[in-house]
Amino acid sequence: MAFFRPGVSREAEVRYHADQEVGKSFPELLRKARAAEAELRRAQAAGASAEELRVVARAFDVALTAALRAAEANQRATFGVRAYDDRIRRRKARATPKGAEWTDEVNRLRTLRERNRLTGLIRVPRPAGWVG
């Protein structure tokens, strides 16, 4: 007895290949994020002004966001092309060693980005007469 097994949608294939391409840049983006974090820590240790700290923290946030997007793309691609259309396949793929590894990496980067947004981005008062 054969059961009907739906094929993979064209949209899922396109998204899968796009995620593979984006995911290839993850090591480079992670290296840039680490360099931006090192720059932020140097500026904090040097006692930089609030404006300078905000600029450096914002650069770190942008680098982290790019690395996080690449990690999420790698995570989705690791789950497989069928996981784009099927939530149960996504859940099962998350339980595999490679899927769990990428899930942990995505969670780690999200936590780091949120911590930076809550504590690293210093609020700087706007200059008088600023119209925005």
Short mmCIF file of C-alpha atoms in Angstrom, two decimals:
data_model
loop_
_atom_site.label_atom_id
_atom_site.label_comp_id
_atom_site.label_asym_id
_atom_site.label_seq_id
_atom_site.Cartn_x
_atom_site.Cartn_y
_atom_site.Cartn_z
CA MET A 1 0.00 0.00 0.00
CA ALA A 2 1.48 3.29 -1.09
CA PHE A 3 0.71 6.51 0.64
CA PHE A 4 0.58 9.88 -1.03
CA ARG A 5 3.73 11.75 -0.13
CA PRO A 6 3.69 15.38 -1.23
CA GLY A 7 6.78 16.67 -2.92
CA VAL A 8 8.75 19.70 -1.96
CA SER A 9 7.27 23.00 -3.10
CA ARG A 10 9.20 25.20 -5.50
CA GLU A 11 9.15 28.02 -2.95
CA ALA A 12 10.76 25.75 -0.35
CA GLU A 13 13.53 24.81 -2.78
CA VAL A 14 14.21 28.45 -3.62
CA ARG A 15 14.33 29.45 0.06
CA TYR A 16 16.56 26.45 0.85
CA HIS A 17 19.11 27.40 -1.82
CA ALA A 18 18.98 31.06 -0.78
CA ASP A 19 19.64 30.07 2.84
CA GLN A 20 22.58 27.94 1.76
CA GLU A 21 24.10 30.94 -0.03
CA VAL A 22 23.55 33.29 2.92
CA GLY A 23 24.86 30.69 5.36
CA LYS A 24 28.19 30.43 3.54
CA SER A 25 29.14 33.88 4.83
CA PHE A 26 28.59 32.96 8.49
CA PRO A 27 32.28 32.44 9.49
CA GLU A 28 33.29 35.82 8.02
CA LEU A 29 30.33 37.63 9.62
CA LEU A 30 31.06 36.01 12.98
CA ARG A 31 34.70 37.13 12.72
CA LYS A 32 33.52 40.71 12.02
CA ALA A 33 31.16 40.57 15.01
CA ARG A 34 34.00 39.40 17.27
CA ALA A 35 36.21 42.23 16.02
CA ALA A 36 33.41 44.74 16.66
CA GLU A 37 32.95 43.36 20.16
CA ALA A 38 36.68 43.65 20.85
CA GLU A 39 36.55 47.27 19.68
CA LEU A 40 33.59 47.94 21.99
CA ARG A 41 35.41 46.42 24.97
CA ARG A 42 38.54 48.47 24.17
CA ALA A 43 36.47 51.66 24.03
CA GLN A 44 34.79 50.81 27.35
CA ALA A 45 38.14 50.10 28.99
CA ALA A 46 39.61 53.34 27.64
CA GLY A 47 36.75 55.36 29.12
CA ALA A 48 35.46 56.71 25.82
CA SER A 49 32.70 59.30 25.77
CA ALA A 50 29.05 58.27 25.61
CA GLU A 51 28.76 59.30 21.96
CA GLU A 52 31.80 57.24 20.98
CA LEU A 53 30.54 54.24 22.95
CA ARG A 54 27.17 54.47 21.25
CA VAL A 55 28.75 54.48 17.79
CA VAL A 56 30.92 51.45 18.61
CA ALA A 57 28.03 49.60 20.28
CA ARG A 58 25.82 50.29 17.27
CA ALA A 59 28.49 48.86 14.94
CA PHE A 60 28.62 45.78 17.16
CA ASP A 61 24.83 45.46 16.97
CA VAL A 62 24.86 45.66 13.18
CA ALA A 63 27.62 43.02 12.96
CA LEU A 64 25.78 40.75 15.40
CA THR A 65 22.54 41.08 13.47
CA ALA A 66 24.26 40.08 10.23
CA ALA A 67 25.91 37.07 11.90
CA LEU A 68 22.58 36.09 13.48
CA ARG A 69 20.80 36.18 10.12
CA ALA A 70 23.48 33.96 8.58
CA ALA A 71 23.26 31.55 11.53
CA GLU A 72 19.47 31.38 11.17
CA ALA A 73 19.90 30.65 7.45
CA ASN A 74 22.37 27.87 8.26
CA GLN A 75 19.95 26.49 10.83
CA ARG A 76 17.08 26.36 8.35
CA ALA A 77 19.29 24.82 5.65
CA THR A 78 20.53 22.20 8.13
CA PHE A 79 16.96 21.21 8.89
CA GLY A 80 16.52 20.30 5.23
CA VAL A 81 14.36 21.39 2.35
CA ARG A 82 11.25 19.55 3.57
CA ALA A 83 11.36 21.41 6.89
CA TYR A 84 10.36 24.66 5.16
CA ASP A 85 6.84 23.35 4.63
CA ASP A 86 6.42 21.01 7.59
CA ARG A 87 6.63 22.12 11.23
CA ILE A 88 6.98 18.52 12.45
CA ARG A 89 10.06 18.01 10.27
CA ARG A 90 11.47 21.26 11.69
CA ARG A 91 10.89 20.03 15.23
CA LYS A 92 12.49 16.65 14.50
CA ALA A 93 15.43 18.26 12.72
CA ARG A 94 16.03 20.50 15.73
CA ALA A 95 16.61 17.34 17.78
CA THR A 96 19.44 16.05 15.57
CA PRO A 97 23.00 16.82 16.69
CA LYS A 98 23.67 19.25 13.83
CA GLY A 99 20.27 20.90 14.23
CA ALA A 100 20.77 21.29 17.98
CA GLU A 101 24.21 22.79 17.37
CA TRP A 102 22.81 25.48 15.06
CA THR A 103 19.85 26.11 17.37
CA ASP A 104 22.25 26.70 20.27
CA GLU A 105 24.37 29.04 18.14
CA VAL A 106 21.32 31.06 17.08
CA ASN A 107 20.13 31.31 20.69
CA ARG A 108 23.61 32.36 21.85
CA LEU A 109 23.82 35.12 19.23
CA ARG A 110 20.29 36.34 20.00
CA THR A 111 21.11 36.54 23.70
CA LEU A 112 24.34 38.41 23.01
CA ARG A 113 22.55 40.87 20.72
CA GLU A 114 19.76 41.50 23.25
CA ARG A 115 22.26 41.98 26.07
CA ASN A 116 24.10 44.52 23.93
CA ARG A 117 20.84 46.32 23.10
CA LEU A 118 19.80 46.48 26.75
CA THR A 119 23.12 47.40 28.35
CA GLY A 120 25.60 48.34 25.62
CA LEU A 121 23.71 50.92 23.60
CA ILE A 122 24.02 54.02 25.69
CA ARG A 123 21.26 56.58 25.33
CA VAL A 124 22.66 59.94 24.35
CA PRO A 125 20.50 63.04 24.76
CA ARG A 126 19.68 64.82 21.54
CA PRO A 127 21.19 68.25 21.03
CA ALA A 128 18.99 71.26 21.74
CA GLY A 129 17.00 72.39 18.75
CA TRP A 130 17.11 68.95 17.11
CA VAL A 131 14.25 68.29 14.73
CA GLY A 132 13.90 64.72 13.76
#
